[in-house]
Amino acid sequence: MVELQQQRQTNPEEAKLLTQREICSEVLGKKSGYFRGLGNRPHPTSTRGIDTSEADRLYGIISSQKSRLDSQDVELKEQKKTIDQLESKLSQFESMMQQFFSSQGTSFRFTNSATQ
């Protein structure tokens, strides 16, 4: 570590700029306390270890919820498509009814609260 610091001080143009953490990582190598993107972190003092069964259970729940959400999204899109088709047919039906009543000499106006 001292050699790397001296090299950094003597040849600043040639040596790449390294922080103390980077120098430690280069000299000591990457240990289990190294987290990519976060640097060196202290090791947990717990001797229990990580409960992977709980993590696996939670991952399973997340996966099932994601697949459930995807299927509900598909169902929602199908329902929206059906609603659009039904609204189109309703509009055609209203138009036909107005034509029929106007040909009979009767005035007819739809007042449907569901479409308003």
Coordinates of N, CA, C and O in Angstrom, one line a residue, residues 14 19 36 38 41 55 67 71-72 78 85 88 91 107 112 114:
E14 N 1.6 9.5 -14.6 CA 1.5 8.1 -15.0 C 0.6 7.2 -14.1 O -0.1 6.3 -14.6
T19 N -8.1 6.2 -4.6 CA -8.5 6.5 -3.3 C -7.9 5.5 -2.4 O -7.4 4.4 -2.8
R36 N -20.2 -4.3 -4.8 CA -20.0 -3.6 -6.0 C -20.9 -2.3 -6.0 O -22.0 -2.3 -5.8
L38 N -20.7 0.1 -4.0 CA -20.7 0.7 -2.7 C -19.3 0.7 -2.0 O -19.1 1.4 -1.1
R41 N -17.3 -2.5 2.9 CA -18.2 -2.3 4.0 C -17.9 -3.2 5.2 O -17.3 -4.3 4.9
A55 N -35.8 -15.5 2.4 CA -35.6 -14.7 1.2 C -36.3 -15.4 0.0 O -36.9 -14.8 -0.9
S67 N -46.7 -12.2 -11.7 CA -47.4 -13.0 -12.8 C -48.9 -12.7 -12.7 O -49.6 -12.6 -13.7
S71 N -51.3 -11.1 -15.6 CA -52.5 -11.6 -16.1 C -53.7 -10.7 -15.9 O -54.6 -10.6 -16.8
Q72 N -53.7 -9.9 -14.9 CA -54.8 -8.9 -14.7 C -54.7 -7.8 -15.7 O -55.7 -7.3 -16.1
E78 N -58.3 -6.6 -22.4 CA -59.4 -7.3 -23.1 C -60.8 -6.7 -22.7 O -61.6 -6.5 -23.6
Q85 N -65.9 -1.9 -28.1 CA -66.8 -2.5 -29.1 C -68.3 -2.3 -28.7 O -69.1 -2.0 -29.6
S88 N -69.4 1.2 -29.4 CA -69.5 1.4 -30.9 C -70.9 0.8 -31.3 O -71.6 1.5 -32.1
S91 N -73.7 3.0 -30.2 CA -73.8 4.2 -31.0 C -74.5 3.9 -32.3 O -75.4 4.7 -32.8
S107 N -90.3 12.1 -33.0 CA -89.0 12.6 -32.5 C -88.6 11.6 -31.3 O -89.4 11.3 -30.5
N112 N -79.4 8.4 -22.0 CA -78.8 7.3 -21.2 C -77.7 7.9 -20.3 O -76.7 8.4 -20.7
A114 N -75.7 6.2 -18.5 CA -74.5 5.4 -18.4 C -73.4 5.9 -19.4 O -72.2 5.8 -19.1

